[in-house]
Short mmCIF file of C-alpha atoms in Angstrom, two decimals:
data_model
loop_
_atom_site.label_atom_id
_atom_site.label_comp_id
_atom_site.label_asym_id
_atom_site.label_seq_id
_atom_site.Cartn_x
_atom_site.Cartn_y
_atom_site.Cartn_z
CA GLY A 1 7.99 4.61 24.42
CA GLU A 2 4.69 4.65 24.43
CA SER A 3 2.31 1.74 23.28
CA VAL A 4 -0.88 2.93 22.05
CA GLY A 5 -4.18 1.01 22.37
CA LEU A 6 -5.48 -0.49 18.33
CA HIS A 7 -7.22 1.42 16.14
CA LEU A 8 -5.95 4.73 17.82
CA PRO A 9 -5.32 7.50 14.71
CA THR A 10 -2.62 9.72 16.45
CA LEU A 11 0.40 8.51 18.41
CA SER A 12 2.42 11.40 19.69
CA VAL A 13 6.37 10.67 20.93
CA GLN A 14 8.87 12.23 22.20
CA GLU A 15 12.04 12.45 19.87
CA GLY A 16 14.53 10.05 20.81
CA ASP A 17 11.72 7.61 22.57
CA ASN A 18 11.06 4.36 21.18
CA SER A 19 7.50 4.38 19.33
CA ILE A 20 5.63 1.06 19.27
CA ILE A 21 2.35 0.98 16.44
CA ASN A 22 0.05 -1.88 16.78
CA CYS A 23 -2.25 -3.20 14.49
CA ALA A 24 -5.01 -5.92 14.17
CA TYR A 25 -5.11 -8.07 11.03
CA SER A 26 -8.35 -9.91 9.94
CA ASN A 27 -7.51 -12.69 8.25
CA SER A 28 -6.29 -15.65 10.04
CA ALA A 29 -5.29 -17.42 6.92
CA SER A 30 -3.00 -14.57 5.86
CA ASP A 31 0.54 -15.65 5.16
CA TYR A 32 2.51 -12.31 4.90
CA PHE A 33 2.61 -9.05 6.51
CA ILE A 34 4.04 -5.53 5.52
CA TRP A 35 4.45 -2.48 7.45
CA TYR A 36 4.50 0.90 5.01
CA LYS A 37 5.17 4.23 5.60
CA GLN A 38 3.37 7.06 4.06
CA GLU A 39 4.53 10.67 4.21
CA SER A 40 2.51 13.34 3.26
CA GLY A 41 1.83 13.59 -0.87
CA LYS A 42 3.94 10.23 -1.44
CA GLY A 43 2.94 6.94 -2.14
CA PRO A 44 3.49 4.15 0.62
CA GLN A 45 6.48 2.93 1.40
CA PHE A 46 8.31 -0.12 2.41
CA ILE A 47 9.50 -0.57 6.03
CA ILE A 48 9.46 -4.07 7.11
CA ASP A 49 7.85 -7.20 6.29
CA ILE A 50 7.38 -10.91 8.28
CA ARG A 51 6.27 -14.13 7.11
CA SER A 52 3.84 -16.38 9.14
CA ASN A 53 6.15 -18.68 10.07
CA MET A 54 7.87 -16.14 12.23
CA ASP A 55 7.11 -14.12 15.49
CA LYS A 56 9.76 -11.35 15.06
CA ARG A 57 11.97 -9.81 12.82
CA GLN A 58 14.48 -6.56 13.06
CA GLY A 59 15.51 -3.86 10.39
CA GLN A 60 17.52 -1.21 10.43
CA ARG A 61 15.70 0.87 14.15
CA VAL A 62 12.27 -0.98 13.39
CA THR A 63 11.02 -4.31 14.69
CA VAL A 64 7.83 -6.00 13.60
CA LEU A 65 6.16 -8.56 16.30
CA LEU A 66 3.53 -10.96 15.56
CA ASN A 67 1.08 -12.56 17.47
CA LYS A 68 -0.69 -15.09 15.14
CA THR A 69 -3.19 -16.46 18.57
CA VAL A 70 -4.40 -12.85 18.65
CA LYS A 71 -4.19 -11.44 14.88
CA HIS A 72 -2.07 -8.87 16.36
CA LEU A 73 1.02 -7.43 14.46
CA SER A 74 3.15 -4.62 16.10
CA LEU A 75 5.90 -2.16 14.63
CA GLN A 76 8.61 -0.80 17.03
CA ILE A 77 10.73 2.10 16.12
CA ALA A 78 14.00 2.85 18.20
CA ALA A 79 14.89 6.26 19.10
CA THR A 80 12.19 8.31 17.20
CA GLN A 81 13.40 10.85 14.72
CA PRO A 82 11.51 13.84 13.22
CA GLY A 83 11.88 12.30 9.86
CA ASP A 84 9.67 9.50 10.94
CA SER A 85 6.62 11.48 11.11
CA ALA A 86 4.01 9.84 9.02
CA VAL A 87 1.12 7.63 8.73
CA TYR A 88 2.06 3.85 9.18
CA PHE A 89 -0.14 1.17 7.48
CA CYS A 90 0.34 -2.45 8.17
CA ALA A 91 -0.67 -4.52 5.72
CA GLU A 92 -1.54 -8.43 5.03
CA ASN A 93 -1.65 -10.88 2.09
CA LEU A 94 -2.72 -14.62 1.70
CA ASN A 95 0.30 -15.10 -0.30
CA ARG A 96 3.02 -12.47 -1.87
CA ASP A 97 1.07 -12.35 -5.09
CA ASP A 98 -2.31 -11.76 -3.66
CA LYS A 99 -3.89 -7.95 -3.25
CA ILE A 100 -2.41 -6.27 -0.06
CA ILE A 101 -5.35 -5.47 2.71
CA PHE A 102 -4.60 -2.22 4.12
CA GLY A 103 -5.16 -1.61 7.86
CA LYS A 104 -6.67 1.81 8.76
CA GLY A 105 -3.32 3.52 9.50
CA THR A 106 -1.86 5.44 12.39
CA ARG A 107 -0.05 8.90 12.41
CA LEU A 108 3.11 9.02 14.27
CA HIS A 109 3.64 12.70 15.32
CA ILE A 110 7.17 13.51 17.04
CA LEU A 111 7.24 15.86 19.49
CA PRO A 112 10.55 18.25 19.95
CA ASP B 1 17.19 1.80 -10.78
CA ALA B 2 13.79 3.98 -11.50
CA GLY B 3 11.18 3.15 -9.62
CA VAL B 4 7.46 2.94 -10.12
CA THR B 5 6.39 6.22 -11.89
CA GLN B 6 2.79 6.97 -12.39
CA SER B 7 1.22 10.11 -14.45
CA PRO B 8 0.03 12.53 -14.32
CA THR B 9 0.78 13.60 -10.84
CA HIS B 10 -2.72 15.39 -10.39
CA LEU B 11 -5.57 15.58 -12.67
CA ILE B 12 -9.16 17.48 -12.48
CA LYS B 13 -12.06 16.15 -13.93
CA THR B 14 -16.10 16.72 -14.07
CA ARG B 15 -18.75 14.71 -13.09
CA GLY B 16 -19.06 12.32 -16.02
CA GLN B 17 -16.14 12.34 -17.74
CA GLN B 18 -13.57 9.80 -18.38
CA VAL B 19 -9.92 9.45 -17.11
CA THR B 20 -7.24 7.28 -17.97
CA LEU B 21 -3.74 6.99 -15.33
CA ARG B 22 -0.84 5.38 -16.31
CA CYS B 23 1.67 3.50 -14.65
CA SER B 24 5.27 2.20 -15.33
CA PRO B 25 6.30 -0.74 -13.19
CA LYS B 26 9.62 -1.04 -11.31
CA SER B 27 12.52 -2.11 -13.47
CA GLY B 28 12.30 -5.91 -13.54
CA HIS B 29 8.52 -6.03 -12.06
CA ASP B 30 6.09 -7.60 -14.38
CA THR B 31 3.14 -7.24 -11.83
CA VAL B 32 1.21 -4.37 -11.57
CA SER B 33 -1.64 -3.25 -8.77
CA TRP B 34 -3.66 -0.58 -8.92
CA TYR B 35 -5.56 0.80 -5.42
CA GLN B 36 -7.71 3.67 -4.00
CA GLN B 37 -6.46 5.41 -1.80
CA ALA B 38 -9.88 8.12 -0.74
CA LEU B 39 -8.47 11.00 1.87
CA GLY B 40 -7.56 9.40 5.64
CA GLN B 41 -7.96 5.91 4.75
CA GLY B 42 -5.85 3.23 3.97
CA PRO B 43 -5.58 2.09 0.11
CA GLN B 44 -8.26 -0.28 -1.47
CA PHE B 45 -7.31 -2.97 -4.02
CA ILE B 46 -8.69 -2.16 -7.28
CA PHE B 47 -7.24 -4.58 -9.62
CA GLN B 48 -4.06 -6.76 -10.50
CA TYR B 49 -2.25 -6.95 -13.99
CA TYR B 50 -0.21 -10.11 -15.01
CA GLU B 51 0.87 -11.11 -18.10
CA GLU B 52 -1.64 -8.73 -19.90
CA GLU B 53 -4.85 -9.77 -18.39
CA GLU B 54 -6.80 -8.95 -15.34
CA ARG B 55 -5.77 -11.41 -12.47
CA GLN B 56 -7.69 -10.33 -9.54
CA ARG B 57 -10.13 -7.42 -8.95
CA GLY B 58 -11.67 -5.92 -5.57
CA ASN B 59 -14.91 -4.62 -5.21
CA PHE B 60 -14.66 -1.91 -7.51
CA PRO B 61 -17.61 -1.68 -10.38
CA ASP B 62 -17.06 -2.20 -14.12
CA ARG B 63 -16.81 1.88 -14.83
CA PHE B 64 -13.05 0.82 -13.40
CA SER B 65 -11.33 -0.65 -16.30
CA GLY B 66 -7.50 -1.28 -17.01
CA HIS B 67 -4.57 -2.67 -19.18
CA GLN B 68 -1.24 -3.73 -18.95
CA PHE B 69 1.12 -3.72 -22.17
CA PRO B 70 3.86 -6.03 -23.44
CA ASN B 71 6.44 -4.14 -21.72
CA TYR B 72 4.63 -4.45 -18.47
CA SER B 73 3.56 -0.45 -18.13
CA SER B 74 -0.28 -0.51 -17.40
CA GLU B 75 -3.58 2.05 -17.35
CA LEU B 76 -6.08 2.50 -15.13
CA ASN B 77 -9.43 3.96 -16.75
CA VAL B 78 -12.41 5.20 -15.33
CA ASN B 79 -15.68 6.09 -16.92
CA ALA B 80 -18.50 8.14 -15.83
CA LEU B 81 -16.98 9.60 -13.25
CA LEU B 82 -18.59 10.56 -9.69
CA LEU B 83 -17.76 13.13 -7.02
CA GLY B 84 -16.88 9.83 -4.71
CA ASP B 85 -14.06 9.03 -7.22
CA SER B 86 -12.03 11.81 -5.93
CA ALA B 87 -8.79 9.85 -4.38
CA LEU B 88 -5.36 8.91 -4.25
CA TYR B 89 -4.91 6.54 -7.12
CA LEU B 90 -1.73 4.57 -6.46
CA CYS B 91 -0.01 1.89 -8.84
CA ALA B 92 1.93 -0.91 -7.47
CA SER B 93 4.20 -3.34 -8.92
CA SER B 94 5.98 -6.80 -7.76
CA SER B 95 7.68 -9.59 -9.56
CA THR B 96 6.49 -12.90 -9.77
CA LEU B 97 10.13 -14.10 -10.74
CA GLU B 98 11.80 -13.47 -7.36
CA LEU B 99 12.40 -16.61 -5.17
CA VAL B 100 11.97 -14.69 -1.80
CA ASP B 101 9.65 -12.26 -0.38
CA GLN B 102 9.49 -9.02 -2.57
CA PRO B 103 6.60 -6.85 -1.26
CA GLN B 104 4.74 -4.43 -3.27
CA HIS B 105 6.80 -1.40 -4.61
CA PHE B 106 4.38 2.10 -4.66
CA GLY B 107 4.61 5.20 -6.68
CA ASP B 108 3.36 8.36 -5.40
CA GLY B 109 0.09 8.06 -7.06
CA THR B 110 -2.10 10.72 -9.29
CA ARG B 111 -4.29 12.90 -6.90
CA LEU B 112 -7.65 12.78 -8.79
CA SER B 113 -10.03 15.49 -8.16
CA ILE B 114 -13.92 15.41 -9.05
CA LEU B 115 -15.80 18.84 -9.78
#
């Protein structure tokens, strides 16, 4: 896999490798965090979420890690597939009924 | 189970005109939020409707207004269109009745182009 610095707009990963997408969030009072995937011409699609009282949550092929000390969120995708090509956004709310504040997004490009 | 649906999918307007975009929330959802997504950017929150009232508003001028109907569907209206209003307008729905965390679900948006 390949880890990237914060705010890198594009991440290129070999098919089959693990991908790690990083994100810095802005509000230390945010209580709920979400990763969305957006494919071309589509709306954001929910991938995984995590509450501030957790530091790790796993889904199918995806893991989200939360470090509240440095206000950092990461998304790990195992065994990256061509269908994972998209722009990935981290997002935060103060509570789940609040507006969502989106990060800048990272484009994931899968190399054959 | 239909997700969030938006209409129209694409729209072309000229400066100064007015536009109305429509959204039907996911079945069982009662709250609708609208976002503006400029090309290459993340979505920006416009406002949120619940119980037919605007509950929260982002940093958008009064030219942007909305409405929610008794069936929870919603409209976004933009008056006096500017070139900078060209964007993808996204609708998201959620439920206040859910007892566990439920993220907002997004539609595929309306692509608005201003000439």
